[in-house]
Amino acid sequence: MNRQRRTALQHGASLAGLMLSLGLMPGVARAQAAGFNRAAFDAKSLADVLKAIGAGTPAESKDINLQAPDIAENGAVVPLGASTTLAGVKRILLLVEKNPNALAAAFDLSDSIDANVATRVKMGQTSNVYAVAITADNKVLFAQKEVKVTLGGCGG
Amino acid sequence: MTARRLAAALLMCGVAFAAQAQPSTADGIARYREMLADGNPADLFEAKGEALWKQKRGPKGATLEQCDLGKGPGIVKGAFVELPRWFADTQRVQDLESRLLTCMETLQGLDAKAIAETPFGRGEQANMEALAAYVSAASRGMKMNLPQAHAKEREMFEVGKRVFFFRGGPYDFSCASCHGEAGKRIRLQDLPDLTKNPGDGVGFAAWPAYRVSSGELWSMQRRLYDCYRQQRFPAPGFASDATIALGVYMGVNAKGAESIAPSIKR
Amino acid sequence: MATDPMRIRAQAQGSNAIVRVLMMHEMETGQRRDAAGKTIPAWHISDVTAQHNGKTVLTAHWGPAVSKNPFLQFTVKGAKAGDKVVVTWKDNRGESRTDEAVVA
Amino acid sequence: MTHTRTALGISALIVAGCATAPPPPSAADLDRITEQVMKASFREQGIAKLDRIQQDQGQAACSSDTAPPEAVAKQIEAAAMAGVKWPEGGRYIGDWRVGETLAQNGRGMTWTDAAGAPSGGNCYNCHQISKAEISYGTIGPSLYNYGKLRGVKSVAAPESALIVQYTWAKIYNSKATNACSGMPRFGHAGVLTEAQMRDVMALLLDPQSPVNQ
């Protein structure tokens, strides 16, 4: 239990770092949000980011609903979604911990969009995935889940 | 009863049952497939195929709208669930792809031989797969109903059965090695028993399909080509008689199965 | 402009509209090598925007980890049957594609 | 009536010089047509040459939905057993870790593989083997606890000799014990080398292997 919690906190810290350093924090760099943030998507791993920065601690939250399968028959297409009933969510991020670049997708939501988005991502191997929600008042909340990627048939 | 007693026992031990309950692998995979079913990228290929069907192309600058897929020129709906079938004009039993090839040649003036020799997913073969998606989609929800009235159709069924059971290659595999018995799987992939009707939307009634692993739309021709690759056989020619005979065998066996093509597959 | 159209389905549900989008794109990761061992450069949709009746309501930024032929689902609040939804994607080569749908 | 009409029809056709509605082809005709269809339909690609669809006796005898006659099956089994090459120096057991990697590996001998590229054992495609791997096939029987269930406490012990040799023969040429086995003849067909077979043997039989935990 303790070890799990520590791991979660570690991930949390690294996530905050990733977002802060790369101008993804709402209010920090609104203007940048309009364009694709190269650096954010180049981050090689959560650990890399953790090393570089250490600010902000996102909290794991039951209010964030991460939709992901327990097991994926093929890592090329893994459905991932995030939703929350919390008010004022401005941004949703979807990450895959063990991918070469952790961040898969970022969504900037206007007031007209429900905090409920879904897409599909590639996963190179079994990994934790994260859904992160950032509110207008800079609360950073996340949910995580392990998705098992199985080996395929025949030629595998 | 036993399950309830077990649950009670676990609770008494202070262990939350829910935390222990691991959904089975099969349930997990089923859930994964369910999540993918809504939003099948095969839709993209279907749309592309429809545009190609209606587009004037080739040296003759014609559309495929007069293509006879077996139910008369221009009739697309219901054609897929009756293919392969005998065609009097070509004096051949043809499957969907070989018939499209005929139409591309006769109506549009395209070079059928060159298309047959093009690798899958490239050039006109990519168009062929989109067309296959479009034509099959027009029969979605209909039941497989291949004709067997013509002697050549019956002959192709018998030949197809023999091809299906033909063992060869360094691994001694035939189609039947994997698809001759119900309830089997390779790794986690369920294998339909293609010697009988494997059920609605399974096996022959599920192809063409969007392949998640390659992100491409595979027609039955491509499905068979890759089966033979994994059987360690030499390569079957595109629209060759062996592949068409297999189509007749599997299609006739699937009589009454509801077509869900183009589906989505691992 | 990219030639292959998107498939956009926008369905009214209560006072909202659920929008599902499929886009035809390679989404090359930049991690793979070709037969000669040369890295195949990343090629992916980087930006997606959605408009509801002319107003931008959603902006997404994607890396190459989004699957080939991407799927996107979102929900527009206060959208009703007959409203127009426009989706645009842009990739890292500068290609783009815009398609629209009417909420049904 | 029907008979007369058919006879008349045939004579009329002979006059016309063409043939329609001939009697349905016999099983032998269909075998011959199938042979022609196979020959005309396949082309060599990469390392997969056309000799791969030249069937040997065992393949031909097991190419229908009915099993070959008992006598034929026995003959195939005896010939296969006689052809088993036993390992040099009686060394049957290698490294189960390498065996596990081989069992996971489903590559080799397709037309997309390079000539001479080592093949995997393909084992998990059809068999459950170690408990840890949940992605396993069910075409073949479960091999979990293979050695343990057969009482193998030491692979070198004399009482293990029979099961060790049986397993080697099974992997080398599955037809030695079952004429129409669905399993490739790994040794006979040169899919696996002798060293690789030793490693797969270890995976199944070594008491230290996770298969026997």
XYZ file of C-alpha atoms in Angstrom:
739
model
C 0.000 0.000 0.000
C 2.713 2.448 1.051
C 4.836 1.675 -1.922
C 1.942 2.194 -4.237
C 1.216 5.553 -2.681
C 4.819 6.645 -2.986
C 4.850 5.682 -6.641
C 1.699 7.621 -7.222
C 3.157 10.714 -5.587
C 6.288 10.407 -7.615
C 4.313 10.232 -10.810
C 2.204 13.103 -9.627
C 5.188 15.316 -9.073
C 6.647 14.472 -12.422
C 3.393 15.244 -14.147
C 3.213 18.655 -12.584
C 6.767 19.268 -13.628
C 6.062 18.250 -17.147
C 3.143 20.575 -17.423
C 4.726 23.540 -15.678
C 7.988 23.396 -17.530
C 6.423 23.044 -20.887
C 3.875 25.768 -20.657
C 0.926 23.523 -20.372
C -0.301 24.975 -17.103
C -3.429 26.990 -17.630
C -2.915 30.644 -17.056
C 0.844 30.250 -17.287
C 0.987 30.227 -21.016
C -2.432 30.772 -22.465
C -1.031 32.178 -25.659
C 1.016 29.071 -26.299
C -1.985 26.844 -26.016
C -3.008 27.755 -29.519
C -0.118 25.858 -31.066
C 1.420 22.417 -30.859
C 3.907 22.352 -27.998
C 6.884 20.468 -29.410
C 8.744 20.217 -26.116
C 5.791 18.739 -24.268
C 5.540 15.909 -26.727
C 9.300 15.384 -26.912
C 9.654 14.605 -23.195
C 11.159 11.135 -23.217
C 9.820 9.844 -19.955
C 8.224 10.915 -16.745
C 11.550 10.307 -15.039
C 13.338 12.731 -17.375
C 10.852 15.404 -16.542
C 11.044 14.646 -12.847
C 14.775 15.194 -12.935
C 14.476 18.550 -14.633
C 11.714 20.118 -12.523
C 10.069 19.607 -9.208
C 7.146 21.959 -8.846
C 3.501 21.373 -8.165
C 1.943 18.218 -6.861
C -1.066 16.922 -8.684
C -3.365 14.796 -6.620
C -4.807 11.453 -7.519
C -8.539 11.939 -7.485
C -11.558 9.682 -7.547
C -13.378 12.455 -9.372
C -11.363 11.778 -12.489
C -12.739 8.891 -14.487
C -10.180 7.212 -16.720
C -11.688 4.969 -19.371
C -9.208 2.362 -20.516
C -9.371 -1.372 -21.036
C -7.721 -3.701 -18.502
C -6.165 -5.528 -21.377
C -5.507 -4.526 -24.965
C -5.442 -7.136 -27.672
C -3.214 -4.884 -29.692
C -1.020 -2.044 -28.519
C -1.488 -0.209 -31.830
C -4.960 0.869 -30.798
C -5.812 1.354 -27.139
C -8.978 3.315 -26.387
C -8.388 5.993 -23.746
C -10.854 8.479 -22.372
C -11.130 10.899 -19.496
C -14.152 12.441 -17.904
C -15.078 14.268 -14.739
C -18.107 15.961 -13.292
C -15.895 18.557 -11.614
C -16.627 22.090 -12.738
C -14.167 24.365 -14.467
C -11.951 21.814 -16.185
C -9.976 23.605 -18.854
C -7.580 20.958 -19.988
C -7.393 17.188 -20.184
C -4.203 15.222 -20.829
C -3.756 11.570 -21.701
C -0.383 9.963 -21.017
C 1.252 6.561 -21.373
C 4.074 6.126 -18.896
C 6.232 3.663 -20.797
C 5.914 5.143 -24.272
C 9.039 6.808 -25.718
C 7.202 10.103 -25.246
C 4.811 10.055 -22.343
C 2.281 12.613 -23.497
C -0.135 11.268 -26.112
C -2.816 13.941 -26.347
C -3.835 17.248 -24.778
C -7.296 18.779 -25.041
C -8.148 22.422 -24.381
C -11.796 22.696 -23.489
C -13.987 25.757 -23.813
C -17.011 26.208 -21.571
C -19.104 24.596 -24.317
C -17.306 21.278 -24.082
C -18.153 18.637 -21.540
C -15.124 17.398 -19.599
C -15.415 14.075 -21.351
C -13.117 13.243 -24.250
C -11.876 10.007 -25.770
C -9.365 8.931 -28.371
C -7.144 5.913 -29.085
C -3.428 5.663 -28.513
C -0.511 3.378 -29.248
C 1.214 1.532 -26.453
C 4.548 -0.175 -26.950
C 4.107 -2.394 -23.898
C 2.084 -2.933 -20.743
C 2.103 0.371 -18.886
C 0.335 2.737 -16.573
C -1.807 5.292 -18.335
C -2.891 8.601 -16.865
C -5.772 10.969 -17.320
C -5.029 14.432 -15.980
C -7.577 17.202 -15.576
C -6.570 20.810 -14.954
C -9.117 23.284 -13.679
C -9.362 27.013 -14.232
C -8.017 27.587 -10.726
C -4.962 25.415 -11.427
C -6.005 22.313 -9.565
C -4.249 19.341 -11.134
C -6.011 16.025 -10.621
C -5.331 12.665 -12.108
C -6.389 9.060 -12.348
C -4.183 6.157 -13.341
C -4.600 2.596 -14.452
C -2.463 -0.216 -15.739
C -3.283 -1.435 -19.226
C -1.899 -4.834 -20.159
C -0.778 -5.148 -23.756
C -0.834 -8.767 -24.895
C 1.229 -10.462 -27.530
C -0.501 -10.994 -30.817
C -1.265 -14.201 -32.634
C 0.716 -16.227 -35.149
C 3.762 -14.317 -36.286
C 4.186 -12.571 -32.916
C -24.272 -20.608 -3.388
C -20.616 -21.515 -3.264
C -19.650 -18.168 -4.698
C -21.712 -16.357 -2.112
C -20.190 -18.357 0.707
C -16.758 -17.614 -0.682
C -17.552 -13.920 -0.858
C -18.794 -13.957 2.724
C -15.664 -15.740 3.846
C -13.491 -13.170 2.155
C -15.418 -10.331 3.719
C -15.032 -11.899 7.145
C -11.328 -12.038 6.609
C -11.457 -8.314 6.028
C -10.686 -8.606 2.360
C -12.870 -6.619 0.047
C -14.151 -9.015 -2.552
C -14.277 -6.395 -5.269
C -10.604 -5.663 -4.908
C -9.800 -9.317 -5.407
C -12.091 -9.982 -8.313
C -9.920 -10.078 -11.390
C -11.982 -10.035 -14.539
C -10.889 -12.922 -16.722
C -8.642 -12.329 -19.679
C -11.456 -13.206 -22.046
C -13.763 -10.664 -20.395
C -11.020 -8.045 -20.645
C -10.512 -8.702 -24.329
C -14.262 -8.637 -24.936
C -14.451 -5.245 -23.216
C -11.561 -3.954 -25.325
C -13.295 -5.030 -28.531
C -16.520 -3.443 -27.374
C -14.700 -0.135 -26.822
C -13.369 -0.242 -30.384
C -16.595 -1.241 -32.084
C -18.030 2.265 -31.837
C -15.919 4.192 -34.284
C -14.617 1.608 -36.718
C -12.092 3.215 -39.107
C -13.479 0.874 -41.789
C -16.072 3.659 -42.189
C -13.325 5.793 -43.727
C -12.592 3.151 -46.331
C -16.263 2.601 -47.010
C -16.657 6.317 -47.754
C -13.576 6.307 -49.946
C -14.869 3.243 -51.797
C -18.215 4.872 -52.433
C -16.507 7.924 -53.920
C -14.328 5.672 -56.103
C -17.366 3.701 -57.275
C -18.968 6.888 -58.571
C -15.814 8.504 -59.925
C -14.982 8.496 -63.646
C -11.607 6.800 -63.844
C -9.267 4.840 -66.087
C -8.544 5.137 -69.821
C -12.266 4.878 -70.541
C -13.158 7.569 -68.032
C -16.057 5.561 -66.671
C -17.508 4.982 -63.232
C -18.196 1.528 -61.787
C -21.885 2.272 -61.476
C -22.718 -0.212 -64.246
C -20.619 -2.977 -62.679
C -22.547 -6.250 -62.427
C -21.677 -7.888 -59.125
C -24.091 -10.727 -59.776
C -27.447 -9.077 -59.184
C -27.466 -7.033 -62.373
C -25.570 -3.915 -63.500
C -25.307 -1.294 -60.781
C -26.912 -3.320 -58.002
C -24.644 -3.194 -54.971
C -26.991 -3.987 -52.116
C -27.136 -7.697 -51.420
C -24.374 -8.569 -53.889
C -21.719 -9.229 -51.258
C -23.610 -11.978 -49.404
C -23.965 -13.945 -52.668
C -20.290 -13.891 -53.658
C -18.342 -15.797 -54.912
C -20.684 -16.909 -57.705
C -20.668 -17.971 -61.370
C -20.505 -15.208 -64.005
C -21.520 -16.100 -67.532
C -19.626 -13.233 -69.184
C -16.257 -14.321 -67.803
C -17.167 -18.042 -67.643
C -15.687 -18.114 -64.139
C -16.697 -18.344 -60.534
C -15.547 -15.013 -59.115
C -15.263 -13.523 -55.669
C -15.796 -9.858 -54.828
C -12.269 -8.745 -55.615
C -11.884 -10.704 -58.833
C -15.240 -9.350 -60.003
C -14.220 -5.783 -59.166
C -11.079 -6.448 -61.169
C -13.229 -7.494 -64.136
C -15.303 -4.318 -63.871
C -12.241 -2.101 -63.544
C -10.902 -3.682 -66.721
C -14.025 -3.827 -68.854
C -15.716 -0.607 -67.756
C -12.758 1.615 -66.934
C -10.053 0.116 -69.150
C -7.655 -0.438 -66.257
C -5.047 -3.195 -66.538
C -6.387 -6.089 -64.442
C -3.174 -8.077 -64.618
C -1.107 -5.134 -63.409
C -3.535 -4.527 -60.538
C -3.452 -8.212 -59.542
C 0.330 -8.018 -59.356
C 0.392 -4.788 -57.317
C 1.284 -5.321 -53.640
C -1.613 -4.939 -51.215
C -2.231 -1.470 -49.905
C -0.573 0.312 -52.827
C -1.936 2.064 -55.884
C -5.016 0.440 -57.357
C -4.883 -2.288 -54.696
C -5.577 0.361 -52.059
C -8.547 1.474 -54.162
C -9.642 -2.139 -54.512
C -9.790 -2.520 -50.727
C -11.835 0.648 -50.339
C -14.219 -0.631 -53.025
C -14.473 -3.968 -51.218
C -15.340 -2.079 -48.022
C -18.050 -0.125 -49.832
C -19.626 -3.121 -51.548
C -19.592 -5.288 -48.432
C -21.042 -2.485 -46.308
C -24.052 -2.332 -48.622
C -24.970 -5.843 -47.424
C -24.368 -5.205 -43.731
C -26.926 -7.067 -41.642
C -27.905 -9.408 -44.484
C -27.423 -13.167 -44.322
C -24.773 -15.029 -46.294
C -26.515 -16.785 -49.148
C -24.098 -18.007 -51.800
C -25.687 -19.635 -54.832
C -24.868 -23.278 -55.573
C -27.166 -23.765 -58.554
C -24.446 -23.744 -61.197
C -22.321 -26.861 -61.613
C -19.140 -24.776 -61.493
C -20.216 -23.258 -58.172
C -20.647 -26.729 -56.734
C -17.340 -27.818 -58.204
C -15.585 -24.826 -56.661
C -17.066 -25.732 -53.279
C -15.575 -29.220 -53.543
C -12.235 -27.858 -54.734
C -12.305 -25.258 -51.968
C -12.843 -27.961 -49.374
C -9.819 -29.823 -50.672
C -7.704 -26.660 -50.720
C -8.853 -25.924 -47.155
C -7.554 -29.273 -45.903
C -4.388 -29.260 -48.052
C -1.354 -29.671 -45.813
C 2.001 -28.396 -46.932
C 5.010 -26.277 -46.160
C 7.720 -26.863 -43.545
C 5.146 -26.659 -40.715
C 2.610 -29.108 -42.255
C -0.198 -26.573 -41.830
C -3.487 -26.408 -43.706
C -6.311 -23.916 -43.234
C -7.922 -26.644 -41.128
C -4.965 -26.692 -38.715
C -6.363 -23.529 -37.131
C -9.925 -23.343 -38.442
C -11.115 -26.939 -38.366
C -12.491 -27.083 -34.828
C -14.651 -24.818 -32.707
C -13.519 -23.150 -29.494
C -9.820 -22.946 -30.293
C -7.547 -19.939 -30.280
C -4.040 -18.812 -31.283
C -2.542 -16.846 -28.406
C -5.661 -14.928 -27.319
C -7.308 -14.786 -30.737
C -10.408 -16.889 -31.125
C -10.360 -19.048 -34.234
C -13.643 -19.554 -36.042
C -14.406 -23.080 -37.230
C -14.737 -22.442 -40.956
C -15.811 -25.987 -41.833
C -19.310 -25.011 -40.702
C -21.331 -21.884 -40.035
C -19.353 -20.261 -37.225
C -22.171 -17.818 -36.408
C -23.297 -14.285 -37.199
C -20.504 -11.855 -37.992
C -17.764 -14.424 -37.493
C -15.258 -15.720 -40.026
C -16.329 -15.267 -43.637
C -19.175 -12.959 -42.579
C -16.708 -10.524 -40.945
C -14.331 -9.768 -43.831
C -13.350 -7.257 -45.242
C -12.193 -5.849 -41.923
C -10.172 -2.967 -40.550
C -7.024 -4.469 -39.102
C -6.024 -2.655 -35.956
C -2.506 -4.098 -36.110
C -1.701 -2.594 -39.487
C -4.235 0.229 -39.615
C -5.397 -0.980 -42.999
C -8.550 -2.339 -44.542
C -8.077 -5.979 -45.504
C -10.241 -7.704 -48.049
C -10.722 -11.493 -47.945
C -8.012 -11.791 -50.604
C -5.526 -10.098 -48.324
C -6.735 -12.113 -45.339
C -6.054 -15.348 -47.226
C -2.707 -14.091 -48.500
C -1.540 -13.452 -44.945
C -2.972 -16.762 -43.693
C -0.848 -18.521 -46.307
C 2.184 -16.473 -45.293
C 1.745 -17.702 -41.742
C 1.093 -21.224 -42.989
C 4.613 -20.935 -44.460
C 3.223 -21.611 -47.940
C 4.294 -19.922 -51.164
C 2.091 -16.945 -52.106
C -1.418 -17.376 -53.526
C -2.011 -15.201 -56.575
C -4.521 -12.352 -56.216
C -7.940 -13.632 -57.280
C -6.421 -17.033 -58.093
C -8.759 -20.022 -58.283
C -7.476 -21.493 -55.012
C -8.472 -18.322 -53.132
C -11.838 -18.112 -54.888
C -12.520 -21.800 -54.200
C -11.763 -21.183 -50.519
C -14.196 -18.280 -50.617
C -16.915 -20.533 -52.013
C -16.205 -23.211 -49.393
C -16.220 -20.785 -46.460
C -19.099 -18.729 -47.828
C -21.391 -21.685 -48.483
C -20.555 -23.077 -45.034
C -21.511 -19.702 -43.555
C -24.978 -19.777 -45.131
C -27.421 -17.862 -42.957
C -24.741 -16.042 -40.963
C -25.322 -12.308 -40.725
C -22.641 -10.224 -42.434
C -21.092 -7.458 -40.340
C -18.426 -6.578 -42.917
C -16.478 -4.400 -42.972
C -15.742 -5.230 -39.349
C -12.860 -4.378 -37.024
C -10.215 -6.941 -36.119
C -7.075 -7.107 -34.096
C -5.113 19.486 -48.751
C -5.353 15.901 -47.670
C -7.734 14.031 -49.950
C -9.393 11.564 -47.639
C -12.423 12.983 -45.861
C -13.197 12.572 -42.184
C -16.264 10.777 -40.953
C -18.073 12.965 -38.436
C -21.138 11.780 -36.587
C -22.856 14.304 -34.337
C -25.827 13.018 -32.386
C -28.082 15.062 -30.171
C -28.497 13.589 -26.715
C -30.569 15.607 -24.290
C -29.282 19.157 -24.394
C -25.867 18.058 -25.713
C -24.424 16.593 -28.871
C -21.967 13.704 -28.845
C -19.478 14.060 -31.689
C -17.458 11.120 -32.971
C -14.780 11.734 -35.575
C -12.633 9.371 -37.629
C -9.692 10.798 -39.568
C -7.604 9.043 -42.218
C -3.958 9.578 -41.280
C -0.803 7.471 -41.059
C 0.228 8.813 -37.616
C 3.778 7.585 -38.187
C 5.553 7.428 -34.831
C 9.074 8.354 -35.864
C 10.234 5.282 -33.932
C 10.060 2.795 -36.775
C 12.760 1.943 -39.272
C 12.342 1.024 -42.907
C 13.782 -2.105 -44.536
C 17.104 -0.304 -45.064
C 17.325 0.545 -41.364
C 16.592 4.227 -41.840
C 14.272 5.876 -39.346
C 10.891 6.704 -40.846
C 10.241 10.307 -39.815
C 7.317 11.092 -37.559
C 4.239 12.219 -39.447
C 1.193 12.892 -37.370
C -1.771 15.114 -36.817
C -0.601 17.760 -34.364
C -3.626 20.010 -34.008
C -7.346 19.414 -34.083
C -9.986 22.082 -33.661
C -13.726 21.742 -33.455
C -16.244 24.487 -34.076
C -19.872 24.590 -33.106
C -21.967 27.004 -35.184
C -18.814 28.918 -36.107
C -17.336 29.177 -32.627
C -14.190 27.227 -31.692
C -15.104 25.009 -28.775
C -12.281 22.462 -28.613
C -8.586 22.459 -29.425
C -6.521 19.299 -29.180
C -2.784 18.755 -29.502
C -1.636 15.289 -30.459
C 1.696 13.559 -30.516
C 2.579 10.576 -32.701
C 1.290 8.201 -30.008
C -2.282 8.751 -31.139
C -3.295 5.687 -33.193
C -3.291 5.507 -36.976
C -6.577 6.663 -38.510
C -7.455 8.520 -35.311
C -10.725 8.469 -33.450
C -11.912 11.420 -31.376
C -15.020 11.757 -29.254
C -16.244 14.840 -27.436
C -19.504 16.339 -26.228
C -20.738 19.811 -27.134
C -22.953 21.351 -24.482
C -26.096 23.102 -25.620
C -25.950 21.744 -29.149
C -29.168 20.652 -30.845
C -30.271 18.924 -34.019
C -29.479 21.008 -37.088
C -26.435 22.713 -35.546
C -23.240 22.667 -37.558
C -20.058 21.018 -36.293
C -16.821 21.656 -38.182
C -13.616 19.724 -37.472
C -10.186 20.652 -38.797
C -6.932 18.768 -38.410
C -3.433 19.910 -39.245
C -0.368 17.659 -39.320
C 3.318 18.283 -38.723
C 3.941 18.468 -42.478
C 1.493 21.330 -42.757
C -1.222 19.309 -44.452
C -4.744 19.831 -43.236
C -8.302 18.771 -43.758
C -11.630 20.293 -42.767
C -14.991 18.542 -42.802
C -18.361 19.303 -41.324
C -21.483 17.573 -40.130
C -24.936 18.543 -38.998
C -26.123 17.414 -35.581
C -28.740 14.701 -36.073
C -37.738 -40.814 -68.800
C -35.019 -38.691 -67.334
C -32.516 -41.256 -68.404
C -33.703 -41.202 -71.988
C -33.684 -37.446 -72.102
C -30.138 -37.302 -70.789
C -28.993 -39.834 -73.343
C -30.642 -37.863 -76.096
C -29.146 -34.682 -74.792
C -25.678 -36.100 -74.833
C -25.945 -37.370 -78.389
C -27.274 -34.000 -79.476
C -24.300 -32.346 -77.820
C -21.871 -34.633 -79.497
C -23.348 -33.510 -82.794
C -23.092 -29.873 -81.721
C -19.495 -30.406 -80.679
C -19.707 -28.815 -77.237
C -20.555 -29.994 -73.742
C -22.997 -28.719 -71.171
C -24.453 -30.358 -68.070
C -21.971 -33.203 -67.896
C -22.327 -35.543 -64.928
C -20.887 -34.061 -61.736
C -17.165 -34.717 -61.399
C -16.154 -37.753 -59.373
C -14.056 -37.469 -56.237
C -11.021 -38.457 -58.258
C -11.839 -35.771 -60.854
C -12.087 -33.208 -58.066
C -8.754 -34.303 -56.639
C -7.206 -33.814 -60.048
C -8.868 -30.415 -60.553
C -7.680 -29.359 -57.094
C -4.148 -30.377 -57.979
C -4.307 -28.187 -61.089
C -5.829 -25.308 -59.149
C -3.086 -25.503 -56.499
C -0.388 -25.596 -59.159
C -1.833 -22.629 -61.032
C -2.630 -20.502 -57.977
C 0.645 -20.283 -56.063
C 3.890 -18.555 -56.928
C 7.205 -18.614 -55.133
C 7.889 -15.618 -52.940
C 11.056 -14.926 -50.976
C 12.275 -18.109 -49.329
C 8.890 -19.799 -49.840
C 9.412 -21.838 -53.002
C 6.887 -23.992 -54.815
C 8.365 -27.222 -53.441
C 6.479 -26.346 -50.269
C 3.242 -27.480 -51.889
C 4.755 -30.762 -53.057
C 3.234 -32.965 -50.386
C 5.078 -35.838 -48.780
C 3.174 -38.989 -47.822
C 2.316 -37.783 -44.333
C 0.969 -34.446 -45.556
C -1.069 -36.012 -48.361
C -2.570 -38.671 -46.066
C -3.719 -36.002 -43.599
C -5.248 -33.570 -46.108
C -8.938 -34.270 -45.707
C -11.615 -34.218 -43.039
C -11.291 -37.960 -42.573
C -8.327 -39.692 -40.975
C -6.215 -42.044 -43.109
C -6.734 -45.810 -42.718
C -5.187 -47.307 -39.588
C -2.535 -49.183 -41.568
C -1.414 -46.016 -43.365
C -1.282 -44.113 -40.084
C 0.812 -46.843 -38.458
C 3.206 -46.829 -41.390
C 3.617 -43.039 -41.245
C 4.255 -43.235 -37.503
C 6.821 -46.015 -37.830
C 8.670 -44.206 -40.621
C 8.681 -40.988 -38.607
C 9.982 -42.721 -35.485
C 12.703 -44.465 -37.473
C 13.837 -41.098 -38.810
C 14.177 -39.372 -35.423
C 17.705 -38.116 -34.937
C 18.589 -38.497 -31.276
C 20.736 -35.746 -29.751
C 24.472 -36.044 -29.864
C 25.971 -37.642 -26.770
C 22.523 -38.216 -25.291
C 22.326 -34.527 -24.313
C 18.615 -33.879 -24.235
C 18.340 -30.914 -21.906
C 19.481 -27.333 -22.457
C 18.554 -23.994 -20.860
C 14.880 -23.457 -20.028
C 15.364 -19.648 -20.167
C 16.357 -19.872 -23.821
C 13.533 -22.376 -24.274
C 11.020 -19.837 -22.933
C 12.254 -17.223 -25.423
C 11.931 -19.758 -28.227
C 8.441 -20.710 -27.062
C 7.409 -17.049 -27.223
C 8.896 -16.546 -30.677
C 6.534 -17.267 -33.552
C 8.789 -16.098 -36.342
C 10.592 -17.930 -39.095
C 10.243 -19.523 -42.528
C 7.580 -17.198 -43.936
C 8.176 -15.410 -47.211
C 8.875 -12.231 -45.236
C 11.681 -13.926 -43.285
C 15.262 -13.879 -44.518
C 16.892 -17.101 -45.690
C 18.652 -18.831 -42.816
C 17.105 -16.592 -40.141
C 16.615 -18.676 -36.984
C 13.039 -19.747 -36.302
C 11.131 -19.584 -33.056
C 9.264 -22.516 -31.596
C 5.787 -20.991 -31.967
C 4.830 -22.903 -28.799
C 2.589 -20.304 -27.115
C 0.564 -19.919 -30.305
C -1.018 -23.290 -29.530
C -0.141 -24.302 -25.956
C -0.385 -23.001 -22.440
C 3.112 -23.449 -21.022
C 4.263 -21.283 -18.122
C 1.657 -19.861 -15.791
C 2.925 -16.296 -16.239
C 2.058 -16.054 -19.932
C -1.670 -15.437 -20.240
C -1.569 -14.979 -24.018
C -1.496 -18.624 -25.064
C -3.326 -20.691 -27.648
C -5.485 -23.756 -27.161
C -5.030 -25.716 -30.395
C -2.678 -28.061 -28.563
C -3.014 -29.365 -24.988
C -1.789 -27.372 -21.995
C 1.862 -28.096 -21.234
C 1.784 -26.390 -17.846
C 3.493 -28.653 -15.296
C 4.522 -30.942 -18.164
C 7.451 -32.513 -16.348
C 5.953 -32.335 -12.871
C 2.765 -34.158 -13.894
C 4.910 -36.912 -15.363
C 6.898 -37.275 -12.180
C 10.179 -35.872 -13.495
C 12.207 -34.997 -10.377
C 15.521 -35.015 -12.177
C 16.008 -35.068 -15.928
C 19.144 -37.178 -15.519
C 17.491 -39.863 -13.374
C 17.106 -43.241 -15.129
C 13.368 -43.313 -14.418
C 12.997 -40.089 -16.446
C 14.629 -41.563 -19.540
C 11.434 -42.785 -21.151
C 9.522 -39.510 -20.919
C 12.615 -37.539 -21.962
C 13.019 -39.660 -25.098
C 9.308 -39.604 -25.870
C 9.307 -35.792 -25.631
C 12.340 -35.512 -27.874
C 10.714 -37.732 -30.505
C 7.477 -35.720 -30.258
C 9.276 -32.438 -30.860
C 11.590 -33.850 -33.529
C 8.791 -35.463 -35.505
C 5.272 -35.258 -34.099
C 4.160 -37.860 -36.623
C 6.223 -40.431 -34.744
C 3.439 -40.648 -32.157
C 0.435 -39.366 -34.137
C 0.326 -39.612 -37.933
C -1.863 -36.553 -38.412
C -0.625 -34.478 -35.484
C -1.262 -30.756 -35.895
C 2.209 -29.918 -34.632
C 5.102 -29.075 -36.960
C 7.916 -31.618 -37.238
C 10.476 -29.297 -35.691
C 13.536 -31.485 -36.109
C 12.556 -33.358 -39.255
C 11.658 -30.154 -41.134
C 14.659 -28.244 -39.803
C 12.542 -25.633 -38.056
C 14.584 -25.879 -34.863
C 18.227 -26.858 -34.455
C 19.282 -29.605 -32.093
C 20.476 -26.992 -29.576
C 17.149 -25.145 -29.772
C 15.256 -28.395 -29.255
C 17.332 -29.050 -26.121
C 16.268 -25.649 -24.761
C 12.592 -26.311 -25.448
C 13.038 -29.719 -23.770
C 14.429 -27.960 -20.694
C 11.456 -25.603 -20.588
C 9.106 -28.582 -20.458
C 11.066 -31.019 -18.310
C 13.565 -29.211 -16.096
C 12.224 -29.147 -12.518
C 13.702 -25.630 -12.245
C 11.677 -24.389 -15.235
C 8.697 -22.133 -14.379
C 6.585 -24.678 -16.261
C 7.100 -27.134 -13.411
C 6.605 -24.752 -10.492
